[in-house]
XYZ file of C-alpha atoms in Angstrom:
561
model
C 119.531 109.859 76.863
C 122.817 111.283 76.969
C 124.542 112.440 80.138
C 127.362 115.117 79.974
C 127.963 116.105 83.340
C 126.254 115.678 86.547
C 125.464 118.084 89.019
C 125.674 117.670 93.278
C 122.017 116.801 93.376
C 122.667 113.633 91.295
C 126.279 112.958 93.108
C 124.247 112.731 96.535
C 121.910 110.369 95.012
C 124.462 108.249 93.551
C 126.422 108.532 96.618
C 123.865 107.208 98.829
C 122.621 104.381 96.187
C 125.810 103.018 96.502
C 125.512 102.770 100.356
C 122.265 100.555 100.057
C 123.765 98.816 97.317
C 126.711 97.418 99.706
C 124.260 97.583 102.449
C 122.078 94.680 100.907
C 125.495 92.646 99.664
C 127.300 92.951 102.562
C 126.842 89.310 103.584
C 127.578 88.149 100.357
C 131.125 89.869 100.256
C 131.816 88.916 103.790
C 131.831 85.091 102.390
C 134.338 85.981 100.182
C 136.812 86.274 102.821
C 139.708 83.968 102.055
C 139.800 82.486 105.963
C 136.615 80.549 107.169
C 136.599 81.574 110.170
C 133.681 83.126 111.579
C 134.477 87.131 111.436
C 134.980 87.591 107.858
C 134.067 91.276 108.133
C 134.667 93.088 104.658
C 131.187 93.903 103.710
C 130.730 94.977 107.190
C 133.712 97.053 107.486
C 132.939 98.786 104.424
C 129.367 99.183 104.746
C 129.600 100.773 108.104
C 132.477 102.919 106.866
C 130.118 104.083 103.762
C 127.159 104.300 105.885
C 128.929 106.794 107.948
C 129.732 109.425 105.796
C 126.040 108.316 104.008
C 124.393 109.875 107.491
C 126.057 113.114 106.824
C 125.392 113.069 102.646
C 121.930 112.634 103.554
C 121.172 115.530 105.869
C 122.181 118.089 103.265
C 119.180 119.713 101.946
C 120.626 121.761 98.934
C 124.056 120.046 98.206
C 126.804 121.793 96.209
C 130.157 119.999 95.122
C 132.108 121.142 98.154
C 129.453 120.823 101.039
C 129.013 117.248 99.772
C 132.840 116.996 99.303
C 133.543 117.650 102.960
C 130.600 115.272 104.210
C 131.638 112.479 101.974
C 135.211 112.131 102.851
C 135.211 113.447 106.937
C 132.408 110.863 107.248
C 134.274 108.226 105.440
C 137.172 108.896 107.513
C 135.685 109.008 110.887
C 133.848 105.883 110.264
C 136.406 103.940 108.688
C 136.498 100.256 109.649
C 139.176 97.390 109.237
C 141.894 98.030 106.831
C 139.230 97.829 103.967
C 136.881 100.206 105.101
C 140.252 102.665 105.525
C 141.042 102.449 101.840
C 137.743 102.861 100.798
C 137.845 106.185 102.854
C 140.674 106.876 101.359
C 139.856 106.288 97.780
C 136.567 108.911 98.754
C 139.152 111.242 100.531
C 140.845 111.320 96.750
C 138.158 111.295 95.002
C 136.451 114.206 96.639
C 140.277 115.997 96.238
C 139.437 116.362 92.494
C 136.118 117.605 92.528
C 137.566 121.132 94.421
C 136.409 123.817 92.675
C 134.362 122.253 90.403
C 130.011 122.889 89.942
C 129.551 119.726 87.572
C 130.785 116.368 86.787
C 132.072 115.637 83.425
C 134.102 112.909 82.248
C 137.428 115.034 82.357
C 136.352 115.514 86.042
C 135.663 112.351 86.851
C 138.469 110.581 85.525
C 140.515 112.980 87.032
C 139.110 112.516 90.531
C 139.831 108.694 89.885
C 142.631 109.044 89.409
C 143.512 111.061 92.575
C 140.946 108.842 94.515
C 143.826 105.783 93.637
C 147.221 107.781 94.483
C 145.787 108.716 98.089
C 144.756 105.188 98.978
C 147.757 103.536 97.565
C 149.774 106.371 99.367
C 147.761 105.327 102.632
C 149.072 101.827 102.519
C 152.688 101.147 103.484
C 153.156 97.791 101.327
C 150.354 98.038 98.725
C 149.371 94.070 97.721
C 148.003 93.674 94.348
C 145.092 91.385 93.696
C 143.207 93.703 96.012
C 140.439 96.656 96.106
C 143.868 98.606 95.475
C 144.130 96.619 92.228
C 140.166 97.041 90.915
C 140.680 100.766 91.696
C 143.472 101.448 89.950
C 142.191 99.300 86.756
C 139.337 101.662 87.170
C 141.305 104.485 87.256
C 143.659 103.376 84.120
C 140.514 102.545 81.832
C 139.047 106.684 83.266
C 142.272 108.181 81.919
C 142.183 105.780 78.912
C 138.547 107.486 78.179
C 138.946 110.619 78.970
C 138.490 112.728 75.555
C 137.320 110.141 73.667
C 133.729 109.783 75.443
C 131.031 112.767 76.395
C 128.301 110.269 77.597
C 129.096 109.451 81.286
C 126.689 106.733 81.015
C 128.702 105.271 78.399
C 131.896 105.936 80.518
C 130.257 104.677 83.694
C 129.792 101.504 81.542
C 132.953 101.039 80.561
C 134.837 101.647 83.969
C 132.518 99.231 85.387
C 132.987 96.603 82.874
C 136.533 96.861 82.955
C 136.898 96.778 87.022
C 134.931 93.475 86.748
C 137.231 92.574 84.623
C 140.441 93.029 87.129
C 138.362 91.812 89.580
C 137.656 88.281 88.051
C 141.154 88.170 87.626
C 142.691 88.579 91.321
C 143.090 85.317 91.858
C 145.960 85.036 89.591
C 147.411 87.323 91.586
C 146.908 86.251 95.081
C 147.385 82.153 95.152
C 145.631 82.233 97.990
C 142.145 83.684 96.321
C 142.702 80.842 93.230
C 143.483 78.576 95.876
C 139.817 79.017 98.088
C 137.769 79.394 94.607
C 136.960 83.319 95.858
C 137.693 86.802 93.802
C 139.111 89.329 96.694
C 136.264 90.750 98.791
C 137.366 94.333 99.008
C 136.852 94.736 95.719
C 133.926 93.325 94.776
C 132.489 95.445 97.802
C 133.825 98.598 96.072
C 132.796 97.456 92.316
C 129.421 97.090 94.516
C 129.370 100.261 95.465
C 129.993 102.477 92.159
C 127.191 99.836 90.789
C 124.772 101.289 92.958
C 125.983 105.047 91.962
C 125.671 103.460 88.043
C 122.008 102.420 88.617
C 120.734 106.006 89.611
C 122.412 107.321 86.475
C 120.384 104.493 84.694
C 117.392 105.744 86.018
C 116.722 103.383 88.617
C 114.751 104.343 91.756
C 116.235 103.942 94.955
C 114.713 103.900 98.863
C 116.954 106.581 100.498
C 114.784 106.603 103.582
C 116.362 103.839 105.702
C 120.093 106.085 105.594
C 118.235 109.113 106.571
C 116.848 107.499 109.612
C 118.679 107.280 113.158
C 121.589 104.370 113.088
C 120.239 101.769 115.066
C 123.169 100.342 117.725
C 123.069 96.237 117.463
C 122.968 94.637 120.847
C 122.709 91.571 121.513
C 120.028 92.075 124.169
C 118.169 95.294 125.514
C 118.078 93.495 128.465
C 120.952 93.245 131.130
C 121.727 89.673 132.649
C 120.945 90.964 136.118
C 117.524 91.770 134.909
C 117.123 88.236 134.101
C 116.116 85.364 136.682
C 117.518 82.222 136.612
C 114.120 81.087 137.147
C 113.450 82.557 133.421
C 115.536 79.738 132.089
C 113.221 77.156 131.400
C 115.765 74.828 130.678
C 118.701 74.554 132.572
C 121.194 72.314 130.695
C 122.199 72.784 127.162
C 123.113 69.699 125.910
C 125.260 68.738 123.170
C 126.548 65.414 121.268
C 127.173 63.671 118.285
C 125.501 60.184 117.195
C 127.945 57.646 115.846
C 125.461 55.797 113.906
C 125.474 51.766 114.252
C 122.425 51.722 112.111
C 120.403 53.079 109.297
C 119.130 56.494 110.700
C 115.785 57.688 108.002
C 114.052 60.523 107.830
C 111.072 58.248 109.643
C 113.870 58.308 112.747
C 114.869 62.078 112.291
C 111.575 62.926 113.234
C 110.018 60.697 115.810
C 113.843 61.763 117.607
C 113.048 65.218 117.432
C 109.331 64.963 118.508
C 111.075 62.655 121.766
C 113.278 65.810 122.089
C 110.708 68.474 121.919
C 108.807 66.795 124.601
C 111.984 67.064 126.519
C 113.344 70.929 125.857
C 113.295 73.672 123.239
C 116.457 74.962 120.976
C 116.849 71.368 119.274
C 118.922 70.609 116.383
C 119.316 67.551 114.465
C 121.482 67.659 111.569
C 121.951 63.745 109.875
C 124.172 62.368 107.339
C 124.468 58.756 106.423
C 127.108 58.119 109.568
C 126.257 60.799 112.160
C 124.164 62.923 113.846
C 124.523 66.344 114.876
C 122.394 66.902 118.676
C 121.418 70.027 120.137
C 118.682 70.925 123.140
C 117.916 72.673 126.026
C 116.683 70.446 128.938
C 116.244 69.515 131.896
C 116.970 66.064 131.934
C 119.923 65.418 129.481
C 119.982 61.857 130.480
C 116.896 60.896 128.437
C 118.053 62.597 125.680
C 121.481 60.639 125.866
C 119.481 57.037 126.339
C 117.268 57.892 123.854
C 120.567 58.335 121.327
C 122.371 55.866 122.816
C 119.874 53.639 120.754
C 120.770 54.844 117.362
C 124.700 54.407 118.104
C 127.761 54.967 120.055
C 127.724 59.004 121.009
C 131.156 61.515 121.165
C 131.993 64.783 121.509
C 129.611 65.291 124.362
C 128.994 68.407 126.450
C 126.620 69.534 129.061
C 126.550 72.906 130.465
C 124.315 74.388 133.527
C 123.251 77.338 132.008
C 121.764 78.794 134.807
C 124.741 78.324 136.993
C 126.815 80.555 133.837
C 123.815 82.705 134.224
C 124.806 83.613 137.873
C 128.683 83.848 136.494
C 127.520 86.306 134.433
C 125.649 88.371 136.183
C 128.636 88.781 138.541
C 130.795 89.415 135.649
C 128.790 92.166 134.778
C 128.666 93.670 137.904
C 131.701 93.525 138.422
C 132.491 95.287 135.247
C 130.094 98.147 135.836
C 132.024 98.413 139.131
C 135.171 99.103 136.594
C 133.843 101.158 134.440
C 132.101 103.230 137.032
C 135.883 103.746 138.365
C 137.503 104.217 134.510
C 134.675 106.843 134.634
C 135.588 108.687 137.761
C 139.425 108.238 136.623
C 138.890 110.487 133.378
C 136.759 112.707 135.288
C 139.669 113.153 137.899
C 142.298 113.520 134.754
C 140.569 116.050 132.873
C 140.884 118.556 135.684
C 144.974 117.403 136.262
C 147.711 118.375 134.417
C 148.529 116.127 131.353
C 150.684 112.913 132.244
C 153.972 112.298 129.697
C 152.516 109.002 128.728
C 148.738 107.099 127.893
C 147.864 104.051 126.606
C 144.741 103.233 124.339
C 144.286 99.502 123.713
C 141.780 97.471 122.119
C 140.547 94.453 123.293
C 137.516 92.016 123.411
C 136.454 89.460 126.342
C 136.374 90.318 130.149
C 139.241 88.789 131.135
C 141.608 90.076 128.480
C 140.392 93.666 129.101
C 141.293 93.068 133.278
C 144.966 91.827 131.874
C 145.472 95.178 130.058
C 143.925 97.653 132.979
C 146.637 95.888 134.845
C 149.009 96.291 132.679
C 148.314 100.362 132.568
C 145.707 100.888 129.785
C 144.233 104.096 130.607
C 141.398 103.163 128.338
C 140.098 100.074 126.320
C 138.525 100.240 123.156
C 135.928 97.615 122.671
C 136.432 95.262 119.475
C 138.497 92.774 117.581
C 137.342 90.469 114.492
C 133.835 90.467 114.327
C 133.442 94.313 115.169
C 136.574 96.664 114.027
C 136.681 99.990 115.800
C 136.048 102.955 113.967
C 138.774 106.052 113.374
C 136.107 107.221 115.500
C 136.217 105.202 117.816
C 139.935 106.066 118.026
C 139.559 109.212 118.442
C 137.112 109.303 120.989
C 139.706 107.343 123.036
C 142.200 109.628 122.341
C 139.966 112.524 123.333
C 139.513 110.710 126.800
C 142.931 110.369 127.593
C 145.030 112.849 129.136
C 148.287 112.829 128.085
C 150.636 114.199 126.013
C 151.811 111.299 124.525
C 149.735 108.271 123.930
C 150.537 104.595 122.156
C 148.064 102.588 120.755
C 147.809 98.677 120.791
C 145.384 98.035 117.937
C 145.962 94.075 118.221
C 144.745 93.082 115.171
C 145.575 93.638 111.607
C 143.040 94.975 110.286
C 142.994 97.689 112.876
C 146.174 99.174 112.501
C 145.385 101.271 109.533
C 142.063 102.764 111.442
C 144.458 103.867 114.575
C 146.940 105.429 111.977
C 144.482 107.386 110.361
C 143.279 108.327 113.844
C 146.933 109.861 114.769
C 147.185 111.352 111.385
C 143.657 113.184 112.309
C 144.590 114.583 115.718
C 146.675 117.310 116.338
C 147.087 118.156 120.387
C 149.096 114.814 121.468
C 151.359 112.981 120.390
C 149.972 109.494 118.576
C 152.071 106.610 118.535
C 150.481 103.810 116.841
C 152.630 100.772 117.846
C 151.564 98.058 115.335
C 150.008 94.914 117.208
C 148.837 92.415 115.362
C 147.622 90.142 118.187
C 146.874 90.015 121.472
C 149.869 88.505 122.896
C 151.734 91.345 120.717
C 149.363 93.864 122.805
C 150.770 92.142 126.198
C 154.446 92.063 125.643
C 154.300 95.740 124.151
C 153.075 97.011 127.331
C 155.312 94.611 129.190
C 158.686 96.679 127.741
C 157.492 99.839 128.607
C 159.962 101.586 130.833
C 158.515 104.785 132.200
C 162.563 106.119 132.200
C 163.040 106.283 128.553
C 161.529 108.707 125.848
C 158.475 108.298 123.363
C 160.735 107.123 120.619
C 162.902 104.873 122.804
C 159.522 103.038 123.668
C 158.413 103.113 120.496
C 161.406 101.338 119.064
C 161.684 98.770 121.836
C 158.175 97.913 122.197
C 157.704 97.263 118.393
C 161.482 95.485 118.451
C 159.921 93.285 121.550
C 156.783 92.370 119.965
C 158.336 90.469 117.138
C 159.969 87.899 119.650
C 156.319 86.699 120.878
C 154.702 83.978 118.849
C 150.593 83.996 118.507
C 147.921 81.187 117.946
C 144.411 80.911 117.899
C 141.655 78.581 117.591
C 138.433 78.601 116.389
C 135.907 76.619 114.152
C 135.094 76.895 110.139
C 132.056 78.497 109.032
C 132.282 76.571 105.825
C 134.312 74.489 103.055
C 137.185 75.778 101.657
C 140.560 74.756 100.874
C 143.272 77.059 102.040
C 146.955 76.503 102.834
C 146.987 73.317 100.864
C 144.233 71.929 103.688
C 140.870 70.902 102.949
C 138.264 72.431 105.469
C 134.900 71.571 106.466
C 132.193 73.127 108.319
C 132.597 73.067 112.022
C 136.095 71.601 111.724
C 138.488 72.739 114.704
C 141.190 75.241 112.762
C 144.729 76.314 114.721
C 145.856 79.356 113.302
C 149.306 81.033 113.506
C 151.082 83.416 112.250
C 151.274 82.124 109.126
C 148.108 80.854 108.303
C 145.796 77.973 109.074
C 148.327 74.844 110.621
C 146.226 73.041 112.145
C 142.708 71.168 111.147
C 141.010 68.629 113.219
C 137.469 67.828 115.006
C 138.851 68.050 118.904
C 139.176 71.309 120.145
C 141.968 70.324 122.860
C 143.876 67.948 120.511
C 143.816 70.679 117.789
C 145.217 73.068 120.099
C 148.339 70.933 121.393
C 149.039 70.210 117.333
C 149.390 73.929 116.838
C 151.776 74.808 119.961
C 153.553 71.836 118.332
C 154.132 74.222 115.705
C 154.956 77.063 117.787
C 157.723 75.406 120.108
C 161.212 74.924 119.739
C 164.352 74.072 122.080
C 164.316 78.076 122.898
C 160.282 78.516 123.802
C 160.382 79.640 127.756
C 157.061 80.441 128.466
C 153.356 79.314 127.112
C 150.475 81.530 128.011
C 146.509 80.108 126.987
C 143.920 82.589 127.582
C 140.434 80.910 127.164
C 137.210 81.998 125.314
C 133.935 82.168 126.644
C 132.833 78.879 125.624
C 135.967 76.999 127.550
C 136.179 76.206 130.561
C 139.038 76.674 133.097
C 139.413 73.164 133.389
C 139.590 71.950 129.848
C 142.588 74.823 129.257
C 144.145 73.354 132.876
C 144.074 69.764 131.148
C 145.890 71.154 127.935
C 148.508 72.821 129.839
C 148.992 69.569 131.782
C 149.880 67.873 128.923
C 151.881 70.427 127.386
C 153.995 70.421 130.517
C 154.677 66.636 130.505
C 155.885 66.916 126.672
C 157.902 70.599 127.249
C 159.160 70.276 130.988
C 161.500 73.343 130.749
C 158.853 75.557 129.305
C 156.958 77.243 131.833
C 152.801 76.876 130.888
C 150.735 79.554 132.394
C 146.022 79.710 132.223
C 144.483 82.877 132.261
C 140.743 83.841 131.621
C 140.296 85.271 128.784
C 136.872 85.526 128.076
C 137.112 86.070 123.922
C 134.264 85.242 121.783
C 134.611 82.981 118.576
C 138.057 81.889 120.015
C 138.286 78.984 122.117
C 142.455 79.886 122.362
C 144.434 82.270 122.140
C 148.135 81.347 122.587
C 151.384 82.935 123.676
C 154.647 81.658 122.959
C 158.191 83.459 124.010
């Protein structure tokens, strides 16, 4: 059956197909991500960004163009995610722009709104990079405008778009070296060629579960159940204990399982992963000992680590204590603002781990924003903060790239203060921007000096693969220990410490006076003391400072100046 326009009834459904359709893929383009590190967060980003303005597409009863207009692209833009999930808002925010005035959708009207849908996003980007979602949108928009005239059926046009997109899509990494070079196509497209698939399916008749977007967003936590409600004496098993087997002998399947049965008896969480040379160990007990003599018998072991988890489970409870304490205080602070006149200057900053949040409230961050790689903020987010802040000029410190383009749509949104998004692309950048801020000197004197400053700090991190690749002319392996700077991937090893000294290697020169290591979560003060020992005895006149971090998925982060 033909189709020669389409009404806001069908729009809403298509709309909201799309959502699901990312929705269930979202995984899927998230592996597409070019790094293999574990926070490749495209599908996420864009799903939560879609998902947002889905909420408010769904709770229209009778939709017309505009009412569905307005929901589409303030939802979009409110919930926009990561630098992906921003130009995907945009691309609705244009889109939406050429449906004004309009009762029906026809293929006039559609490539129209395409076409405005690309020249806001590319407009929303300062140095557009082709080979991305930018690119598959705007071959989407060409082939519209190409079509236009010649074709009624907006099936038939829908077809064609769609076939074409896939088209620039396959063909990004000839573009970007660094897609040809990991075997991927870019991620932010596929997740938006995803998305107008879903739409495509509704017009093809296909029927489509809209109740799970109508229902209340569920928030994901990681437990509904605070550490201090927990007992150490709920911890069955109090050492989790970890090693590999360096195998002297044949280890068969026969092995593999009378091992694991002599672990079970032992603990609970076990994992035995075995190739023809090692053997990957995992368990919770409470003798690690037998579990070591036991393995001891199948070969030589290494990389071994035992930690008392119910001594960290004490840690943490005073952690969190200590943080409700904080935010009880953060909470009394706003309070106590809101009723005083505004102050000339606020800071907003994100950040993620407990220690790295206490290094910016000392710094002056009159209020942290929650997040980092594996969960980007929301223009929401942002401007909640901003609402929370009381003064009449406030900077924000995204700290990440794909952050920066959330906080600018945030300033671009609000319309009482003064937003100055100073662009921070790591922590360390974060630090030293809020180091250079002299209280003397006006908005734009900061401005200029603190995004001047930030250039002369060097960043590293490390962190683990999440699978094979080859990037950066390295191959990569599951679980291998990756050292990233600014420039990419520079180190690959399977020591954590040794992987980290080979990337400040990187990072120092004759003029480096100062070496900061904040560690993660999973590291301990003492193994970041031992690689700042050794540091010091290879760079005597560079000062080496250890701070708690407390960052997930990050063993590192470094500082050099």
């Amino acid at each position: 059956m033909v189709i020669k326009a389409i009404d806001a009834a069908m729009l809403q459904k298509m709309f909201l197909a799309g959502a699901k359709n990312i929705e269930a893929k979202k995984e899927y383009i998230n592996e597409l991500n070019v790094f293999p590190v574990p926070d490749g967060d495209t599908g996420t980003n864009m799903t939560l960004t879609i998902l947002s303005a889905a909420k408010e597409v769904a709770a229209i009863e009778n939709p017309t163009m505009d009412s569905l207009s307005k929901a589409i692209s303030s939802g979009s833009l409110r919930g926009a995610r990561g630098n992906s999930g921003v130009i995907l808002s945009q691309l609705f925010r244009g889109f939406t722009r050429g449906l004004k005035g309009v009762e029906e959708i026809t293929v006039p009207v559609m490539a129209e709104a395409f076409g405005k849908a690309v020249e806001t996003a590319y407009k929303a980007v300062m140095k557009p990079k082709e080979g991305t979602i930018l690119t598959v949108a705007k071959g989407g928009a060409d082939k519209a405008a190409e079509l236009s005239g010649k074709v009624e059926d907006i099936k038939e046009f829908c077809k064609e778009v769609l076939s074409y997109m896939e088209y620039v899509l396959s063909q990004t990494p000839e573009m970007l070296p660094v897609l040809k070079e990991a075997g991927v196509v870019d991620s932010g497209g596929q997740g938006l060629l995803t998305v107008l698939q879903g739409g495509y399916d509704v017009l093809l008749g296909k029927e489509i579960d809209f109740e799970a977007i109508k229902a209340e967003p569920v928030k994901a936590v990681a437990s509904t159940m605070n550490s201090s409600e927990v007992s150490t004496a709920d911890i069955k098993f109090g050492y989790c204990t970890e090693f590999i087997i360096m195998l002297e002998k044949t280890f068969t399947m026969d092995d593999e399982l009378h091992f694991k049965d002599f672990l079970e008896n032992l603990g609970d969480s076990i994992v035995v992963v075995a190739d023809e040379e090692v053997v990957k160990v995992h368990v919770h007990t409470n003798d690690p000992g037998l579990a070591i003599q036991k393995a001891l018998t199948y070969g030589a072991l290494t990389s071994m680590k035992i930690d008392n988890m119910r001594q960290e489970h004490n840690e943490k409870v005073i952690r969190e204590e200590e943080r409700r304490i904080a935010q009880e205080k953060e909470t009394k602070k706003e309070e106590i603002a809101t009723n005083q006149q505004k102050k000339p200057f606020g800071f907003i900053s994100v950040s993620v781990g407990e220690g790295l949040s206490e290094i910016f409230r000392g710094l002056g961050v009159d209020y942290l924003i929650e997040g980092g790689q594996t969960m980007n903020p929301s223009t929401a987010d942002m401007l909640d903060a901003i609402a929370k802040v009381h003064a009449e000029t406030i900077f924000i410190l995204p700290n990440n790239k794909n952050i920066i383009l959330a906080a600018e749509q945030a300033a671009e949104l609000t319309e009482d203060k003064e937003i100055i998004v100073i662009p921070t692309k790591t922590i360390p950048q974060g630090i030293t921007a809020l180091v250079n801020f002299m209280e003397e000197k006006s908005a734009k004197e900061n401005a200029d000096n603190m995004t001047s400053e930030i250039e002369n700090v060097k960043s590293g991190q490390v962190t683990y693969a999440v699978r094979d690749t080859s990037i950066d002319g390295k191959e990569i392996h599951v679980d291998d220990i990756m050292g990233i700077g600014e420039k990419g991937i520079e180190t690959v090893g399977q020591d954590i410490e040794q992987t980290t000294l080979d990337l400040l290697d990187t990072m120092l020169n004759e003029d480096s006076e100062l070496v900061s290591i904040f560690y993660g979560e999973g590291v301990t003060e003492k193994d970041a003391d031992a690689i700042a020992e050794k540091l010091s005895e290879k760079y005597p006149d560079t000062e080496v400072e250890v701070q708690f971090g407390g960052q997930p998925i990050y063993y590192y982060i470094l500082s050099v100046e």
